mmCIF file with all atom_site columns, C-alpha atoms in Angstrom:
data_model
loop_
_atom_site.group_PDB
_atom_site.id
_atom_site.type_symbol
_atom_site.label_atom_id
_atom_site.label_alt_id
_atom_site.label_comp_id
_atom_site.label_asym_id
_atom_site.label_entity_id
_atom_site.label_seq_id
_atom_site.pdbx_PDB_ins_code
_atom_site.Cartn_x
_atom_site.Cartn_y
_atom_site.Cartn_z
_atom_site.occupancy
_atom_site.B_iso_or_equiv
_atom_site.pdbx_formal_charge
_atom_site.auth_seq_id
_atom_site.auth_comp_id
_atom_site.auth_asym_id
_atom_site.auth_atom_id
_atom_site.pdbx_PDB_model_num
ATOM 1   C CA . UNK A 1 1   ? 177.555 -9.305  180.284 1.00 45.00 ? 28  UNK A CA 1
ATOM 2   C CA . UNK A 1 2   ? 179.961 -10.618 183.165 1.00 42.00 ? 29  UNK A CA 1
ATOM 3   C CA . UNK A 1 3   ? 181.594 -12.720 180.877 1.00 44.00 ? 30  UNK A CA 1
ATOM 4   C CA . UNK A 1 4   ? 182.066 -9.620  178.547 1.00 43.00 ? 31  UNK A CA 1
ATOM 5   C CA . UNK A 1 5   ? 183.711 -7.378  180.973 1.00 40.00 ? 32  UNK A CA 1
ATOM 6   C CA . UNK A 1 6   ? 185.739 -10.163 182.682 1.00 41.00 ? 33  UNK A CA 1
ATOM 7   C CA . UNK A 1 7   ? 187.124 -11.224 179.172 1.00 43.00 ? 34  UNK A CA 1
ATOM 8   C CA . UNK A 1 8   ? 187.623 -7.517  178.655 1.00 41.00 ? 35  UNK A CA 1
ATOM 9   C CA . UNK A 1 9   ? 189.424 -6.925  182.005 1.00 45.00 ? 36  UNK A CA 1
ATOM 10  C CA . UNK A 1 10  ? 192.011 -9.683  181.777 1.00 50.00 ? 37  UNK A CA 1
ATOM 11  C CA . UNK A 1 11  ? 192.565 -8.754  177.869 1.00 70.00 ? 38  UNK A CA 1
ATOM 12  C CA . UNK A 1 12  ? 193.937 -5.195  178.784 1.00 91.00 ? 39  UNK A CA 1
ATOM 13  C CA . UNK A 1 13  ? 197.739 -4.752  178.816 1.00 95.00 ? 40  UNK A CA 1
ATOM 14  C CA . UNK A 1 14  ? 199.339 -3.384  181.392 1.00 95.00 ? 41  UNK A CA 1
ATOM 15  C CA . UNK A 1 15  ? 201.806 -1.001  180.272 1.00 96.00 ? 42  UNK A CA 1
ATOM 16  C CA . UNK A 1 16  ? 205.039 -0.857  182.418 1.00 97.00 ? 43  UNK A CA 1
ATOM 17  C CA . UNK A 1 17  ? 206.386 1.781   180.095 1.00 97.00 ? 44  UNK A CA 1
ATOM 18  C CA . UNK A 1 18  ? 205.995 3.252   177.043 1.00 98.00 ? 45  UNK A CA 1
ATOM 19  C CA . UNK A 1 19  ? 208.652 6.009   175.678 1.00 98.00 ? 46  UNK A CA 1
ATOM 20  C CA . UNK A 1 20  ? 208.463 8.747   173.846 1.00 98.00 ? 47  UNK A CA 1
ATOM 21  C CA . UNK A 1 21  ? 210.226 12.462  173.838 1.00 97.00 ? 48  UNK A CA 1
ATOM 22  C CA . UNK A 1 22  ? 208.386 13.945  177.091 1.00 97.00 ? 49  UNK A CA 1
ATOM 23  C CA . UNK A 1 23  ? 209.380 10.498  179.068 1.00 97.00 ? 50  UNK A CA 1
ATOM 24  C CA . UNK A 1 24  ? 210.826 10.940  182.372 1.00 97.00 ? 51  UNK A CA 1
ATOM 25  C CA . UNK A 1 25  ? 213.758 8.404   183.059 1.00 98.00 ? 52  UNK A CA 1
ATOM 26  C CA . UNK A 1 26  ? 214.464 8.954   186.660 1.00 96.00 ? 53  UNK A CA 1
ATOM 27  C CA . UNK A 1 27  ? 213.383 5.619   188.094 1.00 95.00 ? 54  UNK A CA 1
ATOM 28  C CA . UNK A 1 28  ? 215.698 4.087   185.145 1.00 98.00 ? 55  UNK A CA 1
ATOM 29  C CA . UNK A 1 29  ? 219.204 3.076   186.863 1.00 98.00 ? 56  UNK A CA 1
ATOM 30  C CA . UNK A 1 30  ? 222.383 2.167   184.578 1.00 98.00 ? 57  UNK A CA 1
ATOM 31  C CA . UNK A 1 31  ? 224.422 -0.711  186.726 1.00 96.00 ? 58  UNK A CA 1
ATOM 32  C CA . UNK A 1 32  ? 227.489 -1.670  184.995 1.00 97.00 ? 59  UNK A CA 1
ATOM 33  C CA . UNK A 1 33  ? 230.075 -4.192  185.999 1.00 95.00 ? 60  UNK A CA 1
ATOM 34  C CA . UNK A 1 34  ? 232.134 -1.433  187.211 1.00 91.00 ? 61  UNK A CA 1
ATOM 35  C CA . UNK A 1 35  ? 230.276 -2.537  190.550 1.00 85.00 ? 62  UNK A CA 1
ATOM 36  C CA . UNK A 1 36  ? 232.709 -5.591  190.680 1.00 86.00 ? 63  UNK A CA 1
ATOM 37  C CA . UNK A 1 37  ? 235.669 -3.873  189.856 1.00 91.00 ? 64  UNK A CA 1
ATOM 38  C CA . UNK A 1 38  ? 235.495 -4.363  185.493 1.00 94.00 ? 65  UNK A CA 1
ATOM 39  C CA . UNK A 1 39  ? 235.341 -1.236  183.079 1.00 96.00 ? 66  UNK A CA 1
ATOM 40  C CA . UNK A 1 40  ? 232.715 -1.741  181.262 1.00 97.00 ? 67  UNK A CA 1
ATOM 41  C CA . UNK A 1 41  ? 230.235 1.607   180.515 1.00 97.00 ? 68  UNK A CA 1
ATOM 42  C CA . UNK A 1 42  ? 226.948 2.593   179.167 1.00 98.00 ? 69  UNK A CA 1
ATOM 43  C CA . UNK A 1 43  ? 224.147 5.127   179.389 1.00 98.00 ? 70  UNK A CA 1
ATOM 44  C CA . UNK A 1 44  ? 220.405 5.466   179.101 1.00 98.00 ? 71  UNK A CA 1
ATOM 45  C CA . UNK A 1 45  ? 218.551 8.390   177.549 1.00 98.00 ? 72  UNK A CA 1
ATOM 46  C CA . UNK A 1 46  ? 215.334 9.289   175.379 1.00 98.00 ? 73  UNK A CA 1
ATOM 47  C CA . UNK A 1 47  ? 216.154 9.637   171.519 1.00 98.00 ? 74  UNK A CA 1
ATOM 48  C CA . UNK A 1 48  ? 214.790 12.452  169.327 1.00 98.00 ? 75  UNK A CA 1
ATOM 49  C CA . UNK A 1 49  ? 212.377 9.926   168.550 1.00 98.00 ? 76  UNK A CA 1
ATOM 50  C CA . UNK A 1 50  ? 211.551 9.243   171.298 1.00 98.00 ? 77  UNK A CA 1
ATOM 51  C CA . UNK A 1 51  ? 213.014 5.606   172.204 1.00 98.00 ? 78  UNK A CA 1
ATOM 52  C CA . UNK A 1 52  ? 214.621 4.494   175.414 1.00 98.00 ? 79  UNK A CA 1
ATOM 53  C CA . UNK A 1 53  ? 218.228 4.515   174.338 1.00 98.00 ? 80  UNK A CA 1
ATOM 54  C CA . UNK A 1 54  ? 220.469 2.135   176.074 1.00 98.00 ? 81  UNK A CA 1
ATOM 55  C CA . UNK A 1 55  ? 224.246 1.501   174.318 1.00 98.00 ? 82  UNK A CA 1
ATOM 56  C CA . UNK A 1 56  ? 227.705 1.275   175.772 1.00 98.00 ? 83  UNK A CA 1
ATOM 57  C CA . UNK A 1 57  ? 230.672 -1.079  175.692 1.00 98.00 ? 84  UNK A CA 1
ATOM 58  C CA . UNK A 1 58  ? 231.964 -4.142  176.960 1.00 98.00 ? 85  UNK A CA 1
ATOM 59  C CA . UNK A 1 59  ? 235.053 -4.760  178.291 1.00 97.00 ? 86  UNK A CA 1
ATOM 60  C CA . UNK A 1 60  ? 236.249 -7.711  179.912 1.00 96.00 ? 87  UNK A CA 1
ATOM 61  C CA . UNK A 1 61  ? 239.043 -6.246  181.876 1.00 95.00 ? 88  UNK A CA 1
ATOM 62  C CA . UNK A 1 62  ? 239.232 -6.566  185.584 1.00 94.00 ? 89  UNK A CA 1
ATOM 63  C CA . UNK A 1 63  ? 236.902 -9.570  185.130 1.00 89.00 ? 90  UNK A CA 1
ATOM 64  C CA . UNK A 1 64  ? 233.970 -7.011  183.524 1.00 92.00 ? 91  UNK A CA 1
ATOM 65  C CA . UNK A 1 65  ? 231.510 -8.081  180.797 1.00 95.00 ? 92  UNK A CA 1
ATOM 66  C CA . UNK A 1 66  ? 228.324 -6.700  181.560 1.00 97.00 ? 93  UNK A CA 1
ATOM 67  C CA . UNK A 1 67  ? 226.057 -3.565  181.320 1.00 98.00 ? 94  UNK A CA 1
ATOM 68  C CA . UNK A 1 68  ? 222.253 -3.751  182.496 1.00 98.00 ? 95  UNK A CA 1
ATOM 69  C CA . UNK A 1 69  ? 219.772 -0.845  182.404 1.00 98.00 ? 96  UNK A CA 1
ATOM 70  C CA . UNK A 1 70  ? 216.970 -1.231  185.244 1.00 98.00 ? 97  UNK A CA 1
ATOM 71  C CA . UNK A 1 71  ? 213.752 0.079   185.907 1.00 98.00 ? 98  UNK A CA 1
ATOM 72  C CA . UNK A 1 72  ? 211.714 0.180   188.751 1.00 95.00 ? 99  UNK A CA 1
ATOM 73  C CA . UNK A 1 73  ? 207.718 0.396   187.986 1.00 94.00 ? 100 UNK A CA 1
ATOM 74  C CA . UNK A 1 74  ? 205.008 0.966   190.430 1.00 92.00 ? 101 UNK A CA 1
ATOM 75  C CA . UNK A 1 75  ? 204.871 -2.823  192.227 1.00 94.00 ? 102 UNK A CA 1
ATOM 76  C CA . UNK A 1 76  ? 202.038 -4.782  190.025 1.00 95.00 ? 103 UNK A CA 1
ATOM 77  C CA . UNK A 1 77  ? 200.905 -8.393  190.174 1.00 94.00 ? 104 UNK A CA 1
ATOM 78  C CA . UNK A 1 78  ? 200.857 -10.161 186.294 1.00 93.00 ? 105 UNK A CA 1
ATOM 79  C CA . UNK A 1 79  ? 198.626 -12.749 188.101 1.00 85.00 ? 106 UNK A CA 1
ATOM 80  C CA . UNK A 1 80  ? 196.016 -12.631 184.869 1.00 89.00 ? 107 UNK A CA 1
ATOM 81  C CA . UNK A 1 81  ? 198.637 -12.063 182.461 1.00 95.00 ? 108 UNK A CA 1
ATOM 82  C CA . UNK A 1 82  ? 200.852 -14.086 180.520 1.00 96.00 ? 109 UNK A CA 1
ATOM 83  C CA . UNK A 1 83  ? 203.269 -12.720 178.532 1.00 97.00 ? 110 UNK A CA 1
ATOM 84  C CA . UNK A 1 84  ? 205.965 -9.563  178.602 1.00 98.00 ? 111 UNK A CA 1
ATOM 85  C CA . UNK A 1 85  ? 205.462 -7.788  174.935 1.00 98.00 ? 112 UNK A CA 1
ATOM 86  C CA . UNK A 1 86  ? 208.571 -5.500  174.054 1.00 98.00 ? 113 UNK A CA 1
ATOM 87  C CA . UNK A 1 87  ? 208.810 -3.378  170.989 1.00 98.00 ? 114 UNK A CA 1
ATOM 88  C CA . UNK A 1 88  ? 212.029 -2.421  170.336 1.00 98.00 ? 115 UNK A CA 1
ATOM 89  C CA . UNK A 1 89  ? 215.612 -2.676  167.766 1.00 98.00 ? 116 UNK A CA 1
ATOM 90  C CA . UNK A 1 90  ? 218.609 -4.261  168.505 1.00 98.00 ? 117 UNK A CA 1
ATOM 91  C CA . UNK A 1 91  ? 222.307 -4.781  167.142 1.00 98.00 ? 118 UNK A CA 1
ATOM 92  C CA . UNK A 1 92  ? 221.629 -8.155  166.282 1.00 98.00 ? 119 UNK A CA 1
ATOM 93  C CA . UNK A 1 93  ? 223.145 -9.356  169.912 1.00 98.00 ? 120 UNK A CA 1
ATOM 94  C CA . UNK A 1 94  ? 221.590 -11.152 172.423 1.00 98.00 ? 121 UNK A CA 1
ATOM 95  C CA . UNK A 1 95  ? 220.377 -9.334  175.503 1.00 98.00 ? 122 UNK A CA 1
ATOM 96  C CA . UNK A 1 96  ? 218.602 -10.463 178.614 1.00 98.00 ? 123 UNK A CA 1
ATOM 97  C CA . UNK A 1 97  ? 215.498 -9.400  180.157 1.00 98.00 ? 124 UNK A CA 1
ATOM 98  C CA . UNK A 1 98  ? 215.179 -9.461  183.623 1.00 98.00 ? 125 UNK A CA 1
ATOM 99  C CA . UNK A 1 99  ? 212.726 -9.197  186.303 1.00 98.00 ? 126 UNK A CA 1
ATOM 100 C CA . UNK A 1 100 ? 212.018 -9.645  190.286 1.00 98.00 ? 127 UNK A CA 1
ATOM 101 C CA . UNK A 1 101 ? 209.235 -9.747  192.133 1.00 96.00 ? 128 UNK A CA 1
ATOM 102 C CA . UNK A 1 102 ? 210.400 -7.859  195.214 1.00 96.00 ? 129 UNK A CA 1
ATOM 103 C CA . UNK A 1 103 ? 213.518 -5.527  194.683 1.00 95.00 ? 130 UNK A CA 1
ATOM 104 C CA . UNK A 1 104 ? 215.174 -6.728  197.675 1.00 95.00 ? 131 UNK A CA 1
ATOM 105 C CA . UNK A 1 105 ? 215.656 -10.305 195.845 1.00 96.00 ? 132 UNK A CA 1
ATOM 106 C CA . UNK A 1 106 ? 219.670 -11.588 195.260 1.00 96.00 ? 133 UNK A CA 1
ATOM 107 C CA . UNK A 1 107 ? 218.003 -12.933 192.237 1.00 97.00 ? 134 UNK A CA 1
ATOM 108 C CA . UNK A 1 108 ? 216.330 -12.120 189.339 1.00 98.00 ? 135 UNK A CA 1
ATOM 109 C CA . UNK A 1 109 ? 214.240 -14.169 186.995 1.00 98.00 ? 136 UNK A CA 1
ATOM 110 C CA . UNK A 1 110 ? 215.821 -13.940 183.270 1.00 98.00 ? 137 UNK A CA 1
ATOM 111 C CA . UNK A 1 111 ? 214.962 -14.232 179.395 1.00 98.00 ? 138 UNK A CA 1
ATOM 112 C CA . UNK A 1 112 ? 217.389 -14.572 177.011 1.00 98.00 ? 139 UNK A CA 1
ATOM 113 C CA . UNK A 1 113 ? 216.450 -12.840 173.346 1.00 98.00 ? 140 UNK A CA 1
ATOM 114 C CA . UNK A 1 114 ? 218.441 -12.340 169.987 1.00 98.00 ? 141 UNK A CA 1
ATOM 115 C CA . UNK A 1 115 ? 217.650 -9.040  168.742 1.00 98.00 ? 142 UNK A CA 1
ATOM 116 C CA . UNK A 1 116 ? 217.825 -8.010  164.812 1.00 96.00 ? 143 UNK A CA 1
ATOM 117 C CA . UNK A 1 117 ? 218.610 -4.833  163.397 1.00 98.00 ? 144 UNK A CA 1
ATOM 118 C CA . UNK A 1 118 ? 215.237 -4.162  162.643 1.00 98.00 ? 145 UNK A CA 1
ATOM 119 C CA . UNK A 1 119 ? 212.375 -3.104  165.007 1.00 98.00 ? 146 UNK A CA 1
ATOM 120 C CA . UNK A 1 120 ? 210.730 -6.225  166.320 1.00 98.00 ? 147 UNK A CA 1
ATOM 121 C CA . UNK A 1 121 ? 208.310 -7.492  169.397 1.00 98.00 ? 148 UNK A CA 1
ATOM 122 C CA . UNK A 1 122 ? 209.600 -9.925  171.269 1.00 98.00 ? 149 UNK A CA 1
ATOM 123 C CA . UNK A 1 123 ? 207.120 -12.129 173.216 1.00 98.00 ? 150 UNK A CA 1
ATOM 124 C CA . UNK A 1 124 ? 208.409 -13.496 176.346 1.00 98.00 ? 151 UNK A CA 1
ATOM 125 C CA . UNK A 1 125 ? 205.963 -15.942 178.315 1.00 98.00 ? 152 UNK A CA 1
ATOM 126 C CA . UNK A 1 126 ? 205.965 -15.129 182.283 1.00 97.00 ? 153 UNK A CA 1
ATOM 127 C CA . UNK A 1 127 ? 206.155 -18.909 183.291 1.00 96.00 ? 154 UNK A CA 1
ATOM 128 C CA . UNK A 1 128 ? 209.652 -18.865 180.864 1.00 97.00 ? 155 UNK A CA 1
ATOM 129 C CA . UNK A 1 129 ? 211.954 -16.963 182.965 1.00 98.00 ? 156 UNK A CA 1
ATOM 130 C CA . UNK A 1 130 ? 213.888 -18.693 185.207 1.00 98.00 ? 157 UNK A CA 1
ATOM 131 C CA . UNK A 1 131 ? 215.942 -17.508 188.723 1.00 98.00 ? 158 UNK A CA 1
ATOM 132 C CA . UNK A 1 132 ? 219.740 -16.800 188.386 1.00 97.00 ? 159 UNK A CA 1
ATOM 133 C CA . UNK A 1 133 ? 221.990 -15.045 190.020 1.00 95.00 ? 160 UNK A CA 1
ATOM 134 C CA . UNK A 1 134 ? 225.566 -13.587 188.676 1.00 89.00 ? 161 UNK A CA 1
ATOM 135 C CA . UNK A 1 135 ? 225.349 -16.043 185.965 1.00 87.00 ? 162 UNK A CA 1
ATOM 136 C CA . UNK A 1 136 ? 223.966 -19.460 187.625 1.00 94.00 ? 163 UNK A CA 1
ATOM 137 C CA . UNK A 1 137 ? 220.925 -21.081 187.861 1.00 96.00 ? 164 UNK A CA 1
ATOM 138 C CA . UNK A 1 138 ? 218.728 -21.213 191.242 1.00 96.00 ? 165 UNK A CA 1
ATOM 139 C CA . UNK A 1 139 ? 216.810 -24.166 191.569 1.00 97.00 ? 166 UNK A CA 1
ATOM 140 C CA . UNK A 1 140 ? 213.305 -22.605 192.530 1.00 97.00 ? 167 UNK A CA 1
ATOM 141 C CA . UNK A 1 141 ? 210.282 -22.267 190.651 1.00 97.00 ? 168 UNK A CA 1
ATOM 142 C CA . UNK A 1 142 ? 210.482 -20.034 187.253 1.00 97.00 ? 169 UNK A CA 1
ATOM 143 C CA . UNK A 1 143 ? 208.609 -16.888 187.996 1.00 97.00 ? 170 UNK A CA 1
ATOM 144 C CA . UNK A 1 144 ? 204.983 -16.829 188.598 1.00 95.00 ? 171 UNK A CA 1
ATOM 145 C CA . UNK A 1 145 ? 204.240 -13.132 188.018 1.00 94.00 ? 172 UNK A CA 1
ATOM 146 C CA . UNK A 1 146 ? 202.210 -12.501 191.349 1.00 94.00 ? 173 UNK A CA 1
ATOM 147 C CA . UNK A 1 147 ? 204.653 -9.493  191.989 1.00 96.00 ? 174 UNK A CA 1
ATOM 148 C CA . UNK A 1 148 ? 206.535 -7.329  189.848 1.00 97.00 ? 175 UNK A CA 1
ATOM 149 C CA . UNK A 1 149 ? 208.874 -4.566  191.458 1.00 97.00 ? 176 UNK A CA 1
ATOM 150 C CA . UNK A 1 150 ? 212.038 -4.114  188.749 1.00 98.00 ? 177 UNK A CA 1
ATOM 151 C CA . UNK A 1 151 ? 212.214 -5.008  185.287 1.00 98.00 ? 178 UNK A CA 1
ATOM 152 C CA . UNK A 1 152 ? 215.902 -5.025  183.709 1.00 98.00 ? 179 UNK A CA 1
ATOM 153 C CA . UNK A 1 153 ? 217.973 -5.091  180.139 1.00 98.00 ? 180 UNK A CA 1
ATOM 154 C CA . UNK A 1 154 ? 221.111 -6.711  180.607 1.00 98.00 ? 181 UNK A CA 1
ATOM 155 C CA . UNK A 1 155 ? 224.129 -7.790  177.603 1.00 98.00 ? 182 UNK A CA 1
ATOM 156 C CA . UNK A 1 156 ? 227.025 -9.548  178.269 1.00 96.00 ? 183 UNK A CA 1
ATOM 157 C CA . UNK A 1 157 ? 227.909 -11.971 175.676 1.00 95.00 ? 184 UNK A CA 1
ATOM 158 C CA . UNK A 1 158 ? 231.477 -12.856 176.929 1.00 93.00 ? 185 UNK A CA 1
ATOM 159 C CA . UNK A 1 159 ? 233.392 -10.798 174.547 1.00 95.00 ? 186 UNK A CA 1
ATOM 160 C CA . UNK A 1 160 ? 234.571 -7.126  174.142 1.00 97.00 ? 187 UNK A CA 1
ATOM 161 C CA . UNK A 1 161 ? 231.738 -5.624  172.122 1.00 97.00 ? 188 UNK A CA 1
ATOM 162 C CA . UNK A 1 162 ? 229.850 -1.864  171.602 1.00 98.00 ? 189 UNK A CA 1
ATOM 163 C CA . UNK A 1 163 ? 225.650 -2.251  172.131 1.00 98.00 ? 190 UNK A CA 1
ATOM 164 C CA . UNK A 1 164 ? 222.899 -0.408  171.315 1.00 98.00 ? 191 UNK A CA 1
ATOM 165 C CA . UNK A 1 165 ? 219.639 -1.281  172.083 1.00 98.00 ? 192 UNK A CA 1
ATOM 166 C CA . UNK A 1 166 ? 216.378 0.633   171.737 1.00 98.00 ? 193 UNK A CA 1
ATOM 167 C CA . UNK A 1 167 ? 213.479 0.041   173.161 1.00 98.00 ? 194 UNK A CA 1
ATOM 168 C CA . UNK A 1 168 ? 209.925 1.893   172.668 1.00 98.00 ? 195 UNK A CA 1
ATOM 169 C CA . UNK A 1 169 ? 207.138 -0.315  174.575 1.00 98.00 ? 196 UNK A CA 1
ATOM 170 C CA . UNK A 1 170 ? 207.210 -2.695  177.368 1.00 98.00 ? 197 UNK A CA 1
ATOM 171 C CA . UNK A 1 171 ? 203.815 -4.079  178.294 1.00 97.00 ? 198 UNK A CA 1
ATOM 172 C CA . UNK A 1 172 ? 202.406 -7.391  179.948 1.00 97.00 ? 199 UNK A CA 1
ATOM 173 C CA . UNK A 1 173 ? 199.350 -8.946  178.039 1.00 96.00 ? 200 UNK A CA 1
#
């Protein structure tokens, strides 16, 4: 029976979010590159159907190309878990998912995914994303999930572009 209920415990998701139209979005912050002076702009909101929204443009002017979308969830440790699950339907673009395991990090550990047009679950394994910051690699260890504080969408694919990505589960299996 131990065995039971330990497989059962450690087979449980933990759901960091899950969206629909009553979902409060106040501990969801947009951070565009407008923070280093470029112009580009997007927004986050809850969709009549209820899906976590987030879709904007690019612009590279002023040295911009980036939007991100991040959310802060109750600190967690993925210690038992091993992979991010996220439903959700891109523009066919590649976006990056992003997490730290204490806010105050420079860094964040990052995934890179090609979304299609068509509503999909994207299966990211914890040990697979790797430390960066502002574009370069950090040479520590990938991340080991035994903290979780933010998890983060970010595009910026080097050229001017419009985005739309929406996004209706984010779990940890």
């Amino acid at each position: 029976m131990f065995i039971i209920l330990l497989f059962s415990l450690t087979m449980n998701p933990i759901v960091l979010f899950d969206f629909d139209v009553k979902s409060n979005i106040d501990n969801w912050r947009v951070v565009d590159d407008s923070v280093m002076g470029g112009i580009s702009s997007s927004k986050f909101f809850v969709d009549a159907s209820g899906n976590g929204v987030f879709e904007g443009n690019i612009s590279l002017e002023n040295n911009g190309g980036f939007c991100s979308v991040q959310h802060y969830p109750k600190p967690v440790s993925l210690k038992e878990k091993k992979i991010f699950s996220i439903r959700l339907k891109g523009d066919g673009k590649k976006y990056q998912f992003r997490v730290k395991s204490e806010r105050s990090n420079y860094y964040s550990y990052i995934y890179e995914f090609q979304t299609t047009t068509d509503w999909q679950t994207i299966e990211i394994p914890i040990t697979e994303l790797y430390a960066s910051f502002r574009g370069r690699t950090i040479d520590i260890p990938n991340y080991d999930g035994v903290s979780l504080e933010e998890i983060a969408f970010l595009v910026g694919n080097k050229k001017k572009e419009d985005f739309q990505l929406l996004i209706d589960k984010i779990e940890v299996k």
